[in-house]
Tab-separated table of C-alpha atoms and ligand atoms in Angstrom:
chain	number	residue	atom	x	y	z
A	28	MET	CA	21.892	13.213	-13.589
A	29	SER	CA	23.950	10.502	-11.901
A	30	LYS	CA	21.952	7.672	-10.423
A	31	ASN	CA	21.560	7.179	-6.691
A	32	GLN	CA	23.492	4.182	-5.478
A	33	VAL	CA	21.635	1.588	-3.381
A	34	GLN	CA	23.742	-0.752	-1.248
A	35	ILE	CA	22.801	-4.420	-1.486
A	36	PHE	CA	23.169	-6.200	1.863
A	37	ASP	CA	22.857	-9.942	1.330
A	38	THR	CA	21.697	-12.012	4.292
A	39	THR	CA	21.292	-15.386	2.532
A	40	LEU	CA	23.889	-16.883	4.864
A	41	ARG	CA	22.245	-15.522	8.031
A	42	ASP	CA	18.484	-14.801	7.795
A	43	GLY	CA	18.240	-17.173	4.806
A	44	GLU	CA	20.140	-19.999	6.401
A	45	GLN	CA	17.952	-19.845	9.538
A	46	VAL	CA	15.245	-21.669	7.560
A	47	PRO	CA	14.618	-25.242	8.734
A	48	GLY	CA	16.270	-27.691	6.336
A	49	CYS	CA	18.452	-25.018	4.710
A	50	LYS	CA	21.453	-25.425	6.994
A	51	LEU	CA	24.770	-25.228	5.160
A	52	ASN	CA	28.229	-26.374	6.209
A	53	THR	CA	31.216	-24.011	6.141
A	54	GLU	CA	32.434	-25.282	2.738
A	55	GLN	CA	29.049	-24.622	1.137
A	56	LYS	CA	28.895	-21.173	2.726
A	57	LEU	CA	32.343	-20.320	1.389
A	58	VAL	CA	31.295	-21.219	-2.168
A	59	ILE	CA	28.195	-19.011	-1.890
A	60	ALA	CA	30.097	-16.140	-0.242
A	61	LYS	CA	32.646	-16.140	-3.086
A	62	GLN	CA	29.853	-15.967	-5.665
A	63	LEU	CA	28.092	-13.168	-3.736
A	64	ASP	CA	31.352	-11.224	-3.800
A	65	PHE	CA	31.618	-11.726	-7.610
A	66	LEU	CA	27.951	-10.810	-7.948
A	67	GLY	CA	28.816	-7.391	-6.520
A	68	VAL	CA	26.857	-7.279	-3.263
A	69	ASP	CA	28.076	-4.504	-0.957
A	70	VAL	CA	27.630	-6.410	2.308
A	71	ILE	CA	27.570	-10.130	3.095
A	72	GLU	CA	25.931	-10.953	6.414
A	73	ALA	CA	27.905	-14.135	7.037
A	74	GLY	CA	26.200	-15.381	10.188
A	75	PHE	CA	25.388	-14.959	13.867
A	76	PRO	CA	28.789	-15.825	15.342
A	77	VAL	CA	27.774	-16.407	18.968
A	78	SER	CA	25.002	-18.828	17.980
A	79	SER	CA	27.277	-21.866	17.467
A	80	PRO	CA	30.944	-22.762	16.979
A	81	GLY	CA	30.071	-23.686	13.375
A	82	ASP	CA	28.630	-20.245	12.674
A	83	PHE	CA	31.640	-18.576	14.291
A	84	LYS	CA	33.988	-20.587	12.060
A	85	SER	CA	31.955	-19.810	8.949
A	86	VAL	CA	32.074	-16.063	9.614
A	87	GLN	CA	35.804	-16.295	10.283
A	88	GLU	CA	36.536	-18.273	7.093
A	89	ILE	CA	34.294	-16.050	4.968
A	90	SER	CA	36.120	-13.000	6.383
A	91	LYS	CA	39.386	-14.440	5.068
A	92	ILE	CA	38.260	-15.002	1.470
A	93	VAL	CA	35.925	-12.094	0.663
A	94	LYS	CA	37.808	-9.503	-1.390
A	95	ASN	CA	35.402	-6.632	-2.025
A	96	ALA	CA	32.263	-6.809	0.091
A	97	THR	CA	31.936	-5.762	3.718
A	98	VAL	CA	31.558	-8.867	5.916
A	99	CYS	CA	29.012	-8.536	8.677
A	100	GLY	CA	28.168	-10.547	11.797
A	101	LEU	CA	24.869	-10.341	13.701
A	102	THR	CA	24.635	-9.874	17.477
A	103	ARG	CA	22.081	-9.155	20.150
A	104	ALA	CA	22.584	-6.098	22.342
A	105	ASN	CA	24.940	-7.666	24.843
A	106	GLU	CA	28.688	-7.551	25.373
A	107	ASN	CA	29.414	-11.242	24.875
A	108	ASP	CA	27.628	-11.432	21.494
A	109	ILE	CA	29.456	-8.314	20.317
A	110	LYS	CA	32.865	-9.460	21.517
A	111	VAL	CA	32.469	-12.868	19.853
A	112	ALA	CA	31.315	-11.227	16.601
A	113	ALA	CA	34.307	-8.856	16.635
A	114	ASP	CA	36.603	-11.842	17.119
A	115	SER	CA	35.045	-13.769	14.219
A	116	LEU	CA	35.461	-10.738	11.932
A	117	LYS	CA	39.092	-10.008	12.741
A	118	TYR	CA	40.373	-11.189	9.302
A	119	ALA	CA	37.802	-9.210	7.311
A	120	LYS	CA	39.069	-6.362	5.105
A	121	ARG	CA	35.872	-4.478	5.839
A	122	PRO	CA	34.224	-5.765	9.031
A	123	ARG	CA	30.782	-4.660	10.207
A	124	ILE	CA	29.006	-5.532	13.454
A	125	HIS	CA	25.209	-5.640	13.182
A	126	THR	CA	23.758	-5.209	16.634
A	127	GLY	CA	20.324	-4.264	17.896
A	128	ILE	CA	17.295	-4.839	20.047
A	129	GLY	CA	13.500	-5.153	19.794
A	130	THR	CA	11.684	-1.814	19.981
A	131	SER	CA	7.960	-2.600	19.564
A	132	ASP	CA	5.652	-2.645	22.603
A	133	SER	CA	5.400	-6.417	22.531
A	134	HIS	CA	9.200	-6.882	22.361
A	135	ILE	CA	9.769	-4.390	25.182
A	136	LYS	CA	7.086	-5.850	27.459
A	137	PHE	CA	7.096	-9.574	26.702
A	138	LYS	CA	10.528	-10.336	25.279
A	139	PHE	CA	12.605	-8.094	27.545
A	140	ASN	CA	10.230	-7.324	30.451
A	141	SER	CA	11.719	-3.854	30.194
A	142	THR	CA	10.777	-0.204	29.644
A	143	PRO	CA	11.148	2.053	26.580
A	144	LYS	CA	13.792	4.129	28.399
A	145	LYS	CA	15.911	1.102	29.297
A	146	ILE	CA	15.740	-0.203	25.721
A	147	ILE	CA	17.156	3.110	24.470
A	148	GLU	CA	19.981	2.822	26.991
A	149	ARG	CA	20.753	-0.719	25.860
A	150	ALA	CA	20.756	0.371	22.201
A	151	TYR	CA	23.230	3.138	23.011
A	152	GLU	CA	25.482	0.845	25.038
A	153	ALA	CA	25.482	-1.925	22.419
A	154	VAL	CA	26.488	0.414	19.602
A	155	SER	CA	29.152	2.122	21.769
A	156	TYR	CA	30.625	-1.235	22.717
A	157	ALA	CA	30.615	-2.456	19.088
A	158	LYS	CA	32.377	0.789	18.094
A	159	SER	CA	35.247	-0.122	20.402
A	160	PHE	CA	36.013	-3.010	17.974
A	161	VAL	CA	35.057	-1.769	14.487
A	162	GLU	CA	34.313	1.522	12.784
A	163	ASP	CA	31.331	0.226	10.815
A	164	VAL	CA	28.391	-0.551	13.134
A	165	GLU	CA	24.862	-1.194	11.925
A	166	PHE	CA	22.015	-0.940	14.420
A	167	TYR	CA	18.700	-2.817	13.976
A	168	ALA	CA	15.481	-1.896	15.745
A	169	GLU	CA	13.791	-5.296	15.674
A	170	ASP	CA	10.060	-5.157	14.869
A	171	ALA	CA	10.436	-1.527	13.781
A	172	GLY	CA	7.507	-2.205	11.456
A	173	ARG	CA	5.187	-2.303	14.507
A	174	THR	CA	7.079	0.289	16.552
A	175	ASP	CA	5.566	3.722	17.165
A	176	ASN	CA	7.387	6.159	14.848
A	177	GLU	CA	8.048	8.802	17.498
A	178	TYR	CA	9.662	6.297	19.852
A	179	LEU	CA	11.574	4.680	16.965
A	180	ALA	CA	13.031	8.098	16.133
A	181	ARG	CA	14.352	8.438	19.719
A	182	VAL	CA	15.943	4.963	19.525
A	183	CYS	CA	17.573	5.856	16.207
A	184	GLU	CA	18.937	9.101	17.645
A	185	ALA	CA	20.572	7.194	20.502
A	186	ALA	CA	22.153	4.725	18.055
A	187	ILE	CA	23.494	7.579	15.927
A	188	LYS	CA	24.881	9.353	19.008
A	189	ALA	CA	26.695	6.144	19.930
A	190	GLY	CA	28.286	6.035	16.470
A	191	ALA	CA	26.063	3.814	14.269
A	192	THR	CA	26.871	4.109	10.560
A	193	VAL	CA	23.747	2.314	9.302
A	194	LEU	CA	20.242	2.133	10.795
A	195	ASN	CA	18.282	-0.973	9.914
A	196	ILE	CA	14.473	-0.595	10.114
A	197	PRO	CA	13.173	-4.189	9.963
A	198	ASP	CA	9.587	-5.066	9.250
A	199	THR	CA	10.342	-8.235	11.190
A	200	THR	CA	6.853	-9.695	10.969
A	201	GLY	CA	6.107	-8.634	7.380
A	202	TYR	CA	3.061	-6.686	8.540
A	203	CYS	CA	3.502	-3.219	7.016
A	204	LEU	CA	1.795	-1.992	3.885
A	205	PRO	CA	4.146	-0.360	1.361
A	206	ASP	CA	2.901	3.196	1.962
A	207	GLU	CA	3.095	2.635	5.732
A	208	TYR	CA	6.680	1.383	5.519
A	209	GLY	CA	7.653	4.181	3.128
A	210	THR	CA	6.076	6.754	5.464
A	211	LYS	CA	8.041	5.306	8.383
A	212	ILE	CA	11.323	5.790	6.520
A	213	LYS	CA	10.322	9.339	5.555
A	214	TYR	CA	9.338	10.098	9.160
A	215	LEU	CA	12.789	9.017	10.357
A	216	ARG	CA	14.502	11.075	7.666
A	217	ASP	CA	12.500	14.133	8.734
A	218	ASN	CA	12.640	13.687	12.510
A	219	VAL	CA	15.917	12.063	13.566
A	220	LYS	CA	18.827	14.315	14.465
A	221	GLY	CA	21.969	13.301	12.549
A	222	ILE	CA	20.101	11.052	10.087
A	223	GLU	CA	21.905	12.700	7.156
A	224	ASN	CA	25.166	11.114	8.356
A	225	VAL	CA	23.941	7.497	8.290
A	226	ILE	CA	22.433	5.088	5.784
A	227	LEU	CA	18.874	3.907	6.374
A	228	SER	CA	18.351	0.242	5.569
A	229	CYS	CA	15.210	-1.727	4.628
A	230	HIS	CA	14.888	-5.254	6.030
A	231	CYS	CA	11.479	-6.616	5.059
A	232	HIS	CA	9.870	-10.005	5.606
A	233	ASN	CA	7.378	-11.571	3.256
A	234	ASP	CA	4.546	-12.813	5.508
A	235	LEU	CA	1.941	-11.008	3.384
A	236	GLY	CA	3.895	-11.165	0.130
A	237	LEU	CA	4.970	-7.511	0.447
A	238	ALA	CA	8.688	-7.780	1.206
A	239	THR	CA	9.829	-6.573	-2.203
A	240	ALA	CA	7.185	-3.820	-2.475
A	241	ASN	CA	8.035	-2.583	1.034
A	242	ALA	CA	11.785	-2.471	0.364
A	243	ILE	CA	11.187	-0.458	-2.815
A	244	ALA	CA	8.829	1.895	-0.919
A	245	GLY	CA	11.619	2.402	1.646
A	246	ILE	CA	14.122	3.241	-1.072
A	247	GLN	CA	11.689	5.660	-2.723
A	248	ASN	CA	11.484	7.446	0.621
A	249	GLY	CA	15.206	7.832	1.108
A	250	ALA	CA	16.627	4.550	2.431
A	251	ARG	CA	19.820	3.579	0.614
A	252	GLN	CA	20.406	-0.045	1.613
A	253	ILE	CA	18.252	-3.122	1.039
A	254	GLU	CA	18.696	-6.305	3.078
A	255	CYS	CA	17.713	-9.283	0.992
A	256	THR	CA	18.418	-12.902	0.158
A	257	ILE	CA	18.901	-14.921	-2.999
A	258	ASN	CA	15.525	-16.446	-3.979
A	259	GLY	CA	13.906	-14.533	-1.083
A	260	ILE	CA	14.604	-17.353	1.353
A	261	GLY	CA	14.386	-16.528	5.053
A	262	GLU	CA	12.364	-16.917	8.239
A	263	ARG	CA	8.767	-18.091	7.664
A	264	ALA	CA	7.664	-16.711	4.254
A	265	GLY	CA	11.141	-15.300	3.653
A	266	ASN	CA	12.880	-11.977	3.059
A	267	THR	CA	12.989	-9.494	0.201
A	268	ALA	CA	14.379	-11.320	-2.852
A	269	LEU	CA	17.673	-9.829	-4.057
A	270	GLU	CA	17.005	-10.636	-7.718
A	271	GLU	CA	13.622	-8.877	-7.576
A	272	VAL	CA	14.726	-5.565	-6.076
A	273	VAL	CA	17.811	-5.396	-8.277
A	274	MET	CA	15.823	-5.993	-11.467
A	275	ILE	CA	13.097	-3.530	-10.405
A	276	MET	CA	15.742	-0.822	-10.092
A	277	LYS	CA	17.353	-1.829	-13.409
A	278	GLN	CA	14.095	-2.017	-15.373
A	279	HIS	CA	12.737	1.277	-14.036
A	280	PRO	CA	15.261	3.956	-15.027
A	281	ASN	CA	12.826	6.625	-13.803
A	282	LEU	CA	13.540	5.561	-10.230
A	283	ASN	CA	17.064	6.874	-10.880
A	284	LEU	CA	18.561	4.144	-8.693
A	285	ASP	CA	21.531	1.896	-9.304
A	286	THR	CA	23.330	-1.049	-7.690
A	287	ASN	CA	26.713	-2.701	-8.179
A	288	ILE	CA	25.124	-6.044	-9.044
A	289	ASN	CA	26.258	-7.962	-12.127
A	290	THR	CA	22.742	-9.039	-13.059
A	291	GLN	CA	23.910	-11.675	-15.553
A	292	MET	CA	24.953	-13.810	-12.585
A	293	LEU	CA	21.484	-13.826	-11.011
A	294	PHE	CA	20.134	-17.036	-12.557
A	295	GLY	CA	23.341	-18.986	-11.839
A	296	ILE	CA	23.580	-17.915	-8.212
A	297	SER	CA	19.889	-18.655	-7.719
A	298	LYS	CA	20.496	-22.244	-8.912
A	299	LEU	CA	23.584	-22.520	-6.693
A	300	VAL	CA	21.573	-21.522	-3.606
A	301	GLN	CA	18.690	-23.828	-4.573
A	302	ASP	CA	21.040	-26.782	-5.018
A	303	SER	CA	23.111	-26.103	-1.887
A	304	MET	CA	20.067	-25.658	0.344
A	305	GLY	CA	17.877	-28.271	-1.337
A	306	MET	CA	15.180	-25.620	-1.537
A	307	ASN	CA	13.791	-25.127	-5.044
A	308	VAL	CA	11.957	-21.961	-5.999
A	309	GLN	CA	8.500	-22.279	-7.506
A	310	ALA	CA	8.402	-22.360	-11.319
A	311	ASN	CA	6.575	-19.009	-11.445
A	312	LYS	CA	9.090	-17.224	-9.166
A	313	ALA	CA	9.813	-13.725	-10.516
A	314	VAL	CA	13.135	-13.343	-12.369
A	315	VAL	CA	14.653	-16.783	-11.631
A	316	GLY	CA	11.769	-19.298	-11.765
A	317	ASP	CA	11.779	-21.878	-14.567
A	318	ASN	CA	8.729	-20.218	-16.126
A	319	ALA	CA	9.932	-16.627	-15.733
A	320	PHE	CA	10.749	-16.475	-19.473
A	321	ALA	CA	8.584	-19.340	-20.738
A	322	HIS	CA	5.565	-18.690	-22.929
A	323	SER	CA	2.865	-21.265	-23.355
A	324	SER	CA	-0.345	-19.728	-24.660
A	325	GLY	CA	-0.730	-19.388	-28.417
A	326	ILE	CA	-1.434	-15.643	-28.328
A	327	HIS	CA	1.642	-14.906	-26.214
A	328	GLN	CA	3.885	-17.235	-28.228
A	329	ASP	CA	2.893	-15.589	-31.480
A	330	GLY	CA	3.632	-12.172	-29.958
A	331	VAL	CA	7.032	-13.160	-28.551
A	332	ILE	CA	8.115	-14.865	-31.785
A	333	LYS	CA	7.291	-11.660	-33.684
A	334	ASN	CA	8.933	-9.402	-31.089
A	335	ARG	CA	10.203	-10.543	-27.689
A	336	GLU	CA	9.214	-7.288	-25.971
A	337	THR	CA	5.532	-7.872	-26.717
A	338	TYR	CA	5.309	-10.051	-23.635
A	339	GLU	CA	8.692	-9.644	-21.903
A	340	ILE	CA	9.761	-6.625	-19.876
A	341	MET	CA	13.264	-7.975	-19.244
A	342	ASP	CA	15.831	-9.476	-21.578
A	343	PRO	CA	16.461	-12.997	-20.213
A	344	ALA	CA	20.156	-12.561	-21.079
A	345	ASP	CA	20.301	-9.718	-18.521
A	346	VAL	CA	19.706	-12.196	-15.700
A	347	GLY	CA	21.785	-15.011	-17.194
A	348	VAL	CA	19.009	-16.988	-18.883
A	349	THR	CA	20.127	-17.943	-22.408
A	350	GLU	CA	16.801	-17.306	-24.108
A	351	SER	CA	13.037	-17.176	-23.729
A	352	SER	CA	11.380	-20.544	-24.147
A	353	ILE	CA	8.371	-21.377	-26.206
A	354	ILE	CA	6.609	-24.254	-24.474
A	355	LEU	CA	4.494	-26.431	-26.769
A	356	THR	CA	1.149	-27.378	-25.264
A	357	ALA	CA	-2.381	-27.847	-26.570
A	358	ARG	CA	-2.754	-24.065	-26.153
A	359	SER	CA	0.039	-23.362	-28.664
A	360	GLY	CA	-0.661	-22.018	-32.132
A	361	ARG	CA	0.869	-22.630	-35.570
A	362	ALA	CA	3.571	-19.962	-35.036
A	363	ALA	CA	4.929	-21.773	-31.990
A	364	LEU	CA	4.856	-25.172	-33.689
A	365	ALA	CA	6.723	-23.803	-36.724
A	366	TYR	CA	9.248	-22.056	-34.446
A	367	ARG	CA	10.020	-25.130	-32.352
A	368	ALA	CA	10.028	-27.475	-35.368
A	369	LYS	CA	12.600	-25.199	-37.033
A	370	ASP	CA	14.657	-25.339	-33.837
A	371	VAL	CA	15.007	-29.103	-34.211
A	372	GLY	CA	15.636	-29.098	-37.960
A	373	TYR	CA	12.299	-28.948	-39.813
A	374	GLU	CA	11.587	-25.853	-41.868
A	375	LEU	CA	7.838	-26.216	-42.533
A	376	THR	CA	6.052	-24.699	-45.500
A	377	LYS	CA	2.612	-23.228	-44.868
A	378	MET	CA	0.974	-26.310	-46.409
A	379	GLN	CA	2.989	-28.694	-44.271
A	380	LEU	CA	2.205	-26.665	-41.163
A	381	ASP	CA	-1.518	-26.673	-41.950
A	382	ALA	CA	-1.425	-30.439	-42.409
A	383	LEU	CA	0.572	-31.088	-39.274
A	384	TYR	CA	-1.171	-28.700	-36.865
A	385	PRO	CA	-4.399	-30.741	-36.254
A	386	GLU	CA	-2.222	-33.836	-35.624
A	387	PHE	CA	-0.073	-31.818	-33.229
A	388	LEU	CA	-3.177	-30.739	-31.283
A	389	LYS	CA	-4.354	-34.342	-30.891
A	390	TYR	CA	-0.896	-35.308	-29.676
A	391	ALA	CA	-0.662	-32.282	-27.337
A	392	ASP	CA	-4.061	-33.063	-25.817
A	393	MET	CA	-2.584	-36.347	-24.582
A	394	LYS	CA	0.503	-34.710	-23.053
A	395	LYS	CA	1.247	-31.888	-20.616
A	396	GLU	CA	4.040	-30.568	-22.800
A	397	VAL	CA	5.313	-31.479	-26.272
A	398	LYS	CA	9.098	-31.820	-26.104
A	399	ASN	CA	11.749	-32.012	-28.863
A	400	GLU	CA	11.634	-35.820	-29.000
A	401	ASP	CA	7.847	-35.613	-29.397
A	402	ILE	CA	8.237	-33.289	-32.385
A	403	HIS	CA	10.474	-35.875	-34.109
A	404	GLN	CA	7.963	-38.590	-33.339
A	405	LEU	CA	5.094	-36.486	-34.630
A	406	MET	CA	6.943	-35.932	-37.904
A	407	GLU	CA	7.605	-39.632	-38.297
A	408	ILE	CA	4.054	-40.673	-37.485
A	409	ASN	CA	2.779	-38.297	-40.112
A	410	ASN	CA	5.400	-39.287	-42.648
A	411	THR	CA	6.163	-35.632	-43.064
A	412	LEU	CA	9.772	-36.537	-42.459
A	413	LEU	CA	9.968	-37.626	-46.130
A	414	TYR	CA	9.570	-34.032	-47.162
A	415	PHE	CA	12.633	-32.998	-45.254
A	416	SER	CA	15.126	-35.760	-45.932
B	505	KIV	O1	13.897	-9.558	10.884
B	505	KIV	C1	14.646	-8.997	11.712
B	505	KIV	O2	14.229	-8.142	12.500
B	505	KIV	C2	16.045	-9.417	11.727
B	505	KIV	C3	16.964	-8.642	12.603
B	505	KIV	C4	17.685	-9.566	13.524
B	505	KIV	C5	17.877	-7.814	11.779
B	505	KIV	O3	16.423	-10.324	11.023
B	506	ZN	ZN1	14.970	-10.726	9.415
């Protein structure tokens, strides 16, 4: 059975770049956009063109250099935003306008001082106007996560009638539980006229740490696009992390889902985004954190040295990490010490290892981590070096 293809919509340069302190200049954005294109993302959301002349220029320049991906610009549901976005995308091989409006009670009442009926009219008008510039129009129902499903279905129907090609269902505030978000997607699939002709998209925020789980729940219920960012950066607690959803789909063949992503580039592009934005991921970040393939307890180290799969569910090479690392600490056992000593040139016999191990533990108790230079020093202190020269 052929796998179902899931489109990866990267919004690192729009939702990700909105983060305070993560602002990038056009040159930096061009470098990242080129790498995203090599990575194999299907859509690059390059910016919010009306927001500033700098953002307009970035979207325009990115449109010129991207070879494969669709290039997308964000707008609100008004004519000026849409016109400016269309202008910024005019050099793109595959342009997409991403327009939309808030649909939850609080957005309708407090943000727009409007009525549900008028919001539907504005959604229809915005998509129709965007269609006068480009064929590919994505509609977002902001705060769909807290929007009543029946009303959301009516909004989606209006957007489809106006010609939307993709319907984005954002959990803007990161509030939904995975089964709630999945049920919402299923409800739309079952209750929106014309839904079979469009792609449903998951755009999940991470306020409760559920952005990745929610996006996967959406896909399991029939959505076929995920909006995500490298390293999960984005407003507040961030967006769904691209590297996480891609590796979940790769490591779970039973989901029967596939993407176009060249996963071996994931670690490199994560570092590029960290360096460009000056925003490091935590060491225990899934897939791309420094400790994602590092083993430090004796029991785990022994297991990994005997067979990597004992404690690793992914091959580090699949995400561009050269190898698993065995970190030497006071929790390490003999197997780890022998392994790392061999790595730096000392093949220890069992007797030598038994003699050295208590000395290693004393040394390790004084340090957070025993590094290669410490191993050499340990050998010298204990005169064991004589045995190896
Ligand atoms: O989180 C959100 O609702 C958004 C939309 C503007 C797509 O980022
Ligand atoms: Zn968002």
